[in-house]
């Protein structure tokens, strides 16, 4: 005869979770950006403290500007120094939500908005580590049938202006006309770059606060 089964069920031991696999709080910024360990600061880059490079491919990682913007009009530019496949595939440049209370870890974060450099289309995402939704073409040239920065991304510059008084975002590429993005910004934002390919490298040049008399001209440096 078989052994009589014990009617009492034994409690299962809870699964052990390695703390290293859980989302981690981002480390303090050492330069212009705050990011996870899959992005590194390039010491000998074009702008000390402002150059970053991506260490893995096929998975996106986000870098957020160390400075949070809550008032006034600010502008900066991001130079695409290197792209692995020449098209800046997966690189998105813009701003991320920095409202107090927005969760930000090494694997996910809050909403963000910007330009998808490969296609020049406007991006809206609920998680700054993901590309999110590709919207309408943002640059006039793209509306005329161009391929954005595909195959000619390296060396291009994306200019960004965030007006926190009026909650607007404007973007220009190279010498093109600045375009106002179809978004109303939250009360606080910070610069944002999304990188997707191993070896991609960008540089953000220092933030500049605009005086009220300056508007968006032919480009954001004008």
Coordinates of C-alpha atoms in Angstrom, one line a residue:
X1 CA 0.0 0.0 0.0
X2 CA 1.1 3.5 -0.7
X3 CA 2.0 6.0 2.0
X4 CA -0.8 8.0 3.4
X5 CA -0.7 11.6 2.3
X6 CA -0.5 14.3 4.9
X7 CA -3.6 16.4 4.6
X8 CA -1.8 19.5 5.8
X9 CA -0.2 21.5 3.0
X10 CA 3.3 22.7 3.6
X11 CA 3.9 26.4 3.1
X12 CA 6.0 27.2 0.1
X13 CA 9.1 29.3 0.7
X14 CA 8.8 32.7 -0.9
X15 CA 10.9 33.2 -4.1
X16 CA 14.1 34.9 -3.4
X17 CA 14.5 38.1 -5.5
X18 CA 18.0 39.4 -6.2
X19 CA 18.0 43.1 -5.3
X20 CA 20.3 43.7 -8.2
X21 CA 17.6 42.8 -10.7
X22 CA 15.1 45.3 -9.2
X23 CA 14.8 48.8 -10.6
X24 CA 17.4 51.0 -9.0
X25 CA 17.4 54.7 -8.3
X26 CA 19.5 56.7 -10.7
X27 CA 22.9 57.8 -9.4
X28 CA 23.7 61.5 -9.1
X29 CA 24.8 63.1 -12.3
X30 CA 28.6 63.6 -12.7
X31 CA 28.1 65.9 -15.7
X32 CA 25.3 67.4 -17.7
X33 CA 23.4 64.1 -17.8
X34 CA 21.9 61.6 -15.3
X35 CA 21.7 58.0 -16.6
X36 CA 22.1 54.3 -15.9
X37 CA 25.2 52.2 -16.2
X38 CA 24.4 51.3 -19.9
X39 CA 25.4 54.9 -20.8
X40 CA 28.8 56.4 -20.0
X41 CA 30.2 59.9 -19.7
X42 CA 32.9 60.4 -22.3
X43 CA 35.7 62.2 -20.6
X44 CA 37.5 63.5 -23.8
X45 CA 34.3 64.4 -25.6
X46 CA 33.6 67.7 -27.4
X47 CA 32.1 69.3 -24.3
X48 CA 33.5 68.3 -20.9
X49 CA 30.7 66.7 -18.9
X50 CA 28.2 66.9 -21.7
X51 CA 29.2 63.9 -23.9
X52 CA 27.7 60.5 -23.4
X53 CA 27.9 57.1 -25.3
X54 CA 25.7 54.0 -25.4
X55 CA 27.2 50.7 -24.4
X56 CA 24.6 48.2 -25.7
X57 CA 22.5 47.8 -28.8
X58 CA 18.9 46.8 -29.5
X59 CA 17.7 48.1 -26.1
X60 CA 17.0 51.8 -25.4
X61 CA 18.4 53.7 -22.5
X62 CA 17.5 57.2 -21.4
X63 CA 19.7 60.1 -20.3
X64 CA 18.1 63.1 -18.5
X65 CA 19.6 66.5 -18.1
X66 CA 20.9 67.1 -14.6
X67 CA 19.2 70.5 -14.5
X68 CA 15.4 70.7 -13.9
X69 CA 13.7 73.6 -15.6
X70 CA 10.6 75.1 -13.9
X71 CA 10.4 78.7 -15.2
X72 CA 11.7 80.9 -18.0
X73 CA 12.8 80.0 -21.5
X74 CA 15.7 77.8 -22.0
X75 CA 17.6 76.5 -25.0
X76 CA 20.3 73.9 -25.7
X77 CA 21.7 71.9 -28.6
X78 CA 22.5 68.2 -28.9
X79 CA 25.2 67.2 -31.4
X80 CA 25.0 63.7 -32.9
X81 CA 28.7 62.8 -32.7
X82 CA 28.6 59.2 -33.8
X83 CA 26.0 56.7 -35.0
X84 CA 26.7 53.0 -35.4
X85 CA 24.6 52.6 -38.6
X86 CA 24.7 56.1 -39.9
X87 CA 21.0 56.8 -39.5
X88 CA 20.8 57.6 -35.7
X89 CA 18.2 54.9 -35.5
X90 CA 16.3 55.1 -32.2
X91 CA 17.9 58.4 -31.1
X92 CA 15.2 60.7 -29.7
X93 CA 16.0 64.2 -28.5
X94 CA 13.7 66.5 -26.5
X95 CA 12.4 66.9 -22.9
X96 CA 11.2 64.6 -20.1
X97 CA 8.7 65.2 -17.4
X98 CA 10.4 66.3 -14.2
X99 CA 7.3 67.0 -12.1
X100 CA 7.9 66.2 -8.4
X101 CA 6.8 62.7 -7.7
X102 CA 7.5 61.2 -11.2
X103 CA 9.1 57.8 -10.7
X104 CA 12.6 57.7 -12.3
X105 CA 14.8 54.6 -12.1
X106 CA 17.5 52.9 -14.2
X107 CA 14.9 51.1 -16.3
X108 CA 11.8 53.3 -16.5
X109 CA 10.7 56.9 -16.0
X110 CA 8.0 59.4 -16.7
X111 CA 6.6 60.9 -19.9
X112 CA 8.8 62.6 -22.6
X113 CA 8.5 64.4 -25.9
X114 CA 10.9 65.0 -28.7
X115 CA 12.1 64.4 -32.2
X116 CA 12.9 61.0 -33.6
X117 CA 16.0 61.9 -35.5
X118 CA 15.8 59.1 -38.2
X119 CA 12.4 60.2 -39.5
X120 CA 12.1 63.8 -38.0
X121 CA 8.7 62.8 -36.6
X122 CA 7.4 64.0 -33.2
X123 CA 7.6 61.4 -30.4
X124 CA 5.3 61.1 -27.4
X125 CA 6.0 58.5 -24.8
X126 CA 4.7 57.6 -21.4
X127 CA 8.1 56.1 -20.4
X128 CA 11.2 58.0 -21.3
X129 CA 13.1 54.7 -21.8
X130 CA 10.8 53.8 -24.7
X131 CA 10.4 55.5 -28.0
X132 CA 6.6 55.5 -27.7
X133 CA 4.3 56.9 -30.4
X134 CA 5.6 58.3 -33.7
X135 CA 3.4 61.2 -34.6
X136 CA 3.3 63.6 -37.5
X137 CA 6.5 64.9 -39.3
X138 CA 7.9 67.8 -37.2
X139 CA 10.3 69.2 -39.7
X140 CA 9.1 70.9 -42.9
X141 CA 11.6 68.9 -45.1
X142 CA 10.1 65.7 -43.9
X143 CA 6.6 66.8 -45.0
X144 CA 8.1 67.2 -48.5
X145 CA 9.2 63.6 -48.6
X146 CA 12.7 63.6 -47.2
X147 CA 14.0 60.8 -45.0
X148 CA 14.9 63.0 -42.0
X149 CA 18.4 62.4 -40.9
X150 CA 18.6 58.9 -42.1
X151 CA 22.0 58.0 -43.6
X152 CA 23.3 61.5 -42.8
X153 CA 22.8 61.9 -39.0
X154 CA 26.4 62.0 -37.8
X155 CA 27.5 65.6 -37.3
X156 CA 23.9 66.9 -37.3
X157 CA 22.7 69.2 -34.5
X158 CA 19.3 69.3 -32.9
X159 CA 18.3 72.6 -31.2
X160 CA 15.7 72.6 -28.4
X161 CA 13.9 75.4 -26.7
X162 CA 11.6 74.9 -23.7
X163 CA 9.5 77.8 -22.6
X164 CA 8.2 76.9 -19.2
X165 CA 6.3 80.2 -18.8
X166 CA 4.1 79.3 -21.8
X167 CA 4.6 75.5 -21.5
X168 CA 5.8 75.2 -25.2
X169 CA 8.5 73.1 -26.9
X170 CA 10.3 74.2 -30.1
X171 CA 12.8 72.1 -32.1
X172 CA 15.1 72.9 -35.1
X173 CA 17.6 70.6 -36.9
X174 CA 20.8 72.0 -38.4
X175 CA 20.0 75.2 -40.2
X176 CA 16.3 74.4 -40.5
X177 CA 13.3 76.5 -39.3
X178 CA 12.4 76.0 -35.7
X179 CA 9.0 74.2 -35.3
X180 CA 6.7 74.4 -32.3
X181 CA 5.8 70.8 -31.1
X182 CA 2.2 69.9 -30.6
X183 CA 2.5 69.5 -26.8
X184 CA 1.7 71.5 -23.7
X185 CA 4.6 70.9 -21.3
X186 CA 4.2 70.0 -17.6
X187 CA 5.3 72.4 -14.9
X188 CA 8.8 71.0 -14.8
X189 CA 11.0 69.3 -17.5
X190 CA 14.6 68.4 -18.1
X191 CA 16.6 67.7 -21.3
X192 CA 16.1 64.1 -22.6
X193 CA 18.0 61.9 -25.0
X194 CA 17.1 58.3 -25.9
X195 CA 19.8 56.1 -27.3
X196 CA 19.3 52.7 -28.9
X197 CA 22.5 51.4 -30.6
X198 CA 25.8 50.5 -29.1
X199 CA 28.4 53.1 -29.9
X200 CA 26.0 56.0 -30.5
X201 CA 27.4 59.2 -29.0
X202 CA 25.9 62.6 -28.5
X203 CA 27.0 65.9 -26.8
X204 CA 24.7 68.4 -25.1
X205 CA 26.1 71.9 -25.0
X206 CA 25.4 74.0 -21.9
X207 CA 22.0 75.3 -21.1
X208 CA 21.3 78.9 -21.8
X209 CA 18.4 80.9 -20.3
X210 CA 16.9 83.2 -22.9
X211 CA 15.9 86.8 -22.1
X212 CA 12.2 87.6 -22.7
X213 CA 13.1 89.7 -25.8
X214 CA 14.4 86.7 -27.7
X215 CA 12.0 84.6 -29.8
X216 CA 12.3 81.6 -32.0
X217 CA 13.9 82.7 -35.2
X218 CA 15.3 80.9 -38.2
X219 CA 16.8 78.6 -35.7
X220 CA 17.3 78.5 -32.0
X221 CA 20.7 80.1 -32.1
X222 CA 19.5 83.1 -34.0

